[in-house]
Amino acid sequence: MITPDLFSDDATPAQRMADLCAQIERHNQAYYTQDAPLISDAQYDALFRELLALEAQHPQLMRADSPTLRVGGAVLDGFEKITHALPMLSLGNAFEESDVRAFDASNADLLLKKNLKPQGALEYAVEVKFDGLAIGLRYEKGVLVSAATRGDGFVGENVTANVRTIRAIPLRLMGENLPEVLEVRGEVLMQRADFKRLNDAQLARAEKPFANPRNAAAGSLRQLDSRVTAQRVLSFFAYGVGEVVGDFSQNTFTQIAAQLKALGFPIFSPIQPVLGADGLLAFYTQIQNQRDALPFDIDGVVYKINDVALQQALGFVTRSPRWAIAHKFPAQEMSTTVLAIDVQVGRTGAITPVARLAPVEVGGVIVSNATLHNEDEMRRKDIWIGDTVVVRRAGDVIPEVVMSIIASRPPTARRFEMPTRCPECGSEIVREAGESAARCTGGMICPAQVKQSLIHFAQRRAINIDGLGDKLIEQMVDVGLIRTPDDLYRLTMNQLEQLERMAAKSARNVLDAINASKKTTLPKFIYALGIRHVGESTAKSLAQHFCNLDAIMQASIEELCAVEDVGPIVAASAHAFFIDPRHRKVIAALIECGLVWENIQIDRTAQALNGKVFVITGTLPTLSREQAKHMLENAGAKVSGSVSSKTDYLLAGEAAGSKLDKAQSLGIAILDEADLYQLLQTAQ
Ligand code: IVH
């Protein structure tokens, strides 16, 4: 960190204002372009406030490059038009490997014909293709004077006031000998984290959320009131130059990128060029693998011939350059129609509305179903049967319906009403107050819940029955072979061979896998039971805390609450599960079928309070007696019911009676709850 320059008494206000503008811009660039702040936020704010104060006193001295313009202010009736000095072109697209090879081959061919083909493979500058909005920034003598959207490529909109609020865009360029005019082109976008924050805020204000970061960036940039833009966090990356008057000659695109960086622009892409179609394709794969980890959305990569002289020789076809191409990723968002909405019943009976879609390719796979999560979510997105909707699939994420395009809603579209009876078993569906999910009350009589519980039980992270797929489980439930997990362990070769498409060899494999699954671990067994709210990590905590299944099954709600990460809801759910005789019967049957695991052993002798005898009496301020008992036992102590000469400590709360008197008469150490914590802490 460095200390900001102090105000020197002999500087005129104009000098000081120029100095402050320069300092603040330098810090903006250190922060946004170099990612290396030089001063603290508080120091930055102090400089900013000083400049604001001087500008208020001397409005006539306000500078065009003042960073205070970034807070917005101008409210427009509409956007003026700006004619681009050089048209803002678009790029041709490549989708397949063959398109990329054809692009490289045709460049090489054309250059060969012109006798310009260099030795060996052609060199390309490679970049990501930002999924935002193109913008042209015009700098005169290093000062930002106007900013225009792409528009139709020839005429765009003047969004200067809004662009000034984007802190990643320099208001004044760094360095000496700046060209008379320099137009820098690049993309304005919103990073995913900023998009999420904006949408959370929109929802909190009961305003419509934006469908994706691109729409949010466009909506923010095209605000007539620049104060609104100033509140949205937009980013910018430069990827080229437009009009230049004066000296800005560079031989290669990589040099242009480096020069733009030196002037203060954020550059994202690697500066290192690649060779030939193979180099391009390797870059495509590399970026595709990184795509989901990037902080912003991209929709492909861009390849540009690196040598500027060769770019000029290749020239343009209609509205795009021959020397550059965009290699697009499979689209992550597509629109399609909702053919129907129906519901799925989950393991715990949760009813999930699912949209059945006209099949559409999204992100490289065909999508024909997408979850609508729950009734509230479906209403919030206002999704009807017959609607045209936007479907999104990012990375490995389950396809999701992002929004409905209300303008295209046909008159035949209709709302979906959630059923009141389970479509699988006819039981009543209820939605408890405060719950987002409606649930089927059928429990084990509901075949859907039975199937999902068995699928959960058999999965790799639970009991792990290798080769027992979802379809096979569903088939076995349908023909009545299995209903509870213990049924799996009584299956015979004969029964399996009767199933459709089940040869002797596969039946043997399934039985072997079932047999092999008998040896498990306590956490996996608890997780496999499918207790509501008990995921893998809670199952592990329960196992570690209680060490064996019996102790867990007998634990009271209070005792369960003493487990790390277990709150009252989880504790109540686990308690209700284990006292249910149907569940106890299944657990006993599983053990009888030969399921085994090693109980967790804790070496009590190594523990802090090993062998110490405690008695608890009275009401403790925060802990229940069960909780205190558990804490003590976990530290190796014994908890006894009556005070005797063998008692080491009495833990006494409010309204302690005869036990306290007796302990006092025997000279036994008496602790309160605070002492207990202290003892446990120091004893660790
Ligand atoms: S270069 C002659 N580089 O893609 C055209 N464009 O389809 C020069 N885009 O309108 C454009 N990332 O908005 C270029 N790294 C990148 C880009 C990029 C995104 C956008 C840009 C342009 C569109 C062309």
Short mmCIF file of C-alpha atoms in Angstrom, two decimals, residues 454 457-458 462-465 468 481-482 484-492 495 510-520 525 528 586 589-596:
data_model
loop_
_atom_site.label_atom_id
_atom_site.label_comp_id
_atom_site.label_asym_id
_atom_site.label_seq_id
_atom_site.Cartn_x
_atom_site.Cartn_y
_atom_site.Cartn_z
CA LEU A 454 -34.86 -48.29 -3.01
CA PHE A 457 -30.66 -47.22 -0.78
CA ALA A 458 -28.80 -48.98 -3.60
CA ALA A 462 -25.21 -45.41 0.18
CA ILE A 463 -25.22 -49.24 0.31
CA ASN A 464 -23.59 -49.39 -3.13
CA ILE A 465 -25.15 -52.24 -5.07
CA LEU A 468 -28.60 -52.52 -9.73
CA LEU A 481 -40.60 -58.70 -6.06
CA ILE A 482 -39.36 -56.01 -3.68
CA THR A 484 -38.44 -52.66 1.34
CA PRO A 485 -34.62 -52.79 1.20
CA ASP A 486 -34.40 -56.10 3.07
CA ASP A 487 -36.39 -57.74 0.22
CA LEU A 488 -33.29 -57.22 -1.95
CA TYR A 489 -31.28 -59.58 0.23
CA ARG A 490 -33.83 -62.40 -0.12
CA LEU A 491 -33.92 -62.36 -3.93
CA THR A 492 -33.14 -65.67 -5.64
CA GLN A 495 -36.89 -64.82 -9.27
CA VAL A 510 -26.85 -58.74 -9.61
CA LEU A 511 -26.95 -61.32 -6.80
CA ASP A 512 -23.18 -61.10 -6.35
CA ALA A 513 -23.38 -57.32 -6.14
CA ILE A 514 -26.19 -57.52 -3.58
CA ASN A 515 -24.14 -59.97 -1.55
CA ALA A 516 -21.03 -57.81 -1.73
CA SER A 517 -23.00 -54.81 -0.44
CA LYS A 518 -23.64 -56.52 2.90
CA LYS A 519 -20.34 -55.33 4.27
CA THR A 520 -20.81 -51.61 4.74
CA PHE A 525 -25.98 -47.52 6.42
CA ALA A 528 -28.99 -45.40 2.96
CA VAL A 586 -36.77 -53.07 8.20
CA ALA A 589 -34.54 -57.50 8.90
CA LEU A 590 -31.49 -55.98 7.18
CA ILE A 591 -29.28 -57.02 10.06
CA GLU A 592 -30.81 -60.45 10.02
CA CYS A 593 -30.03 -60.69 6.29
CA GLY A 594 -26.37 -60.23 7.15
CA LEU A 595 -25.63 -56.49 6.79
CA VAL A 596 -22.56 -55.74 8.86
#
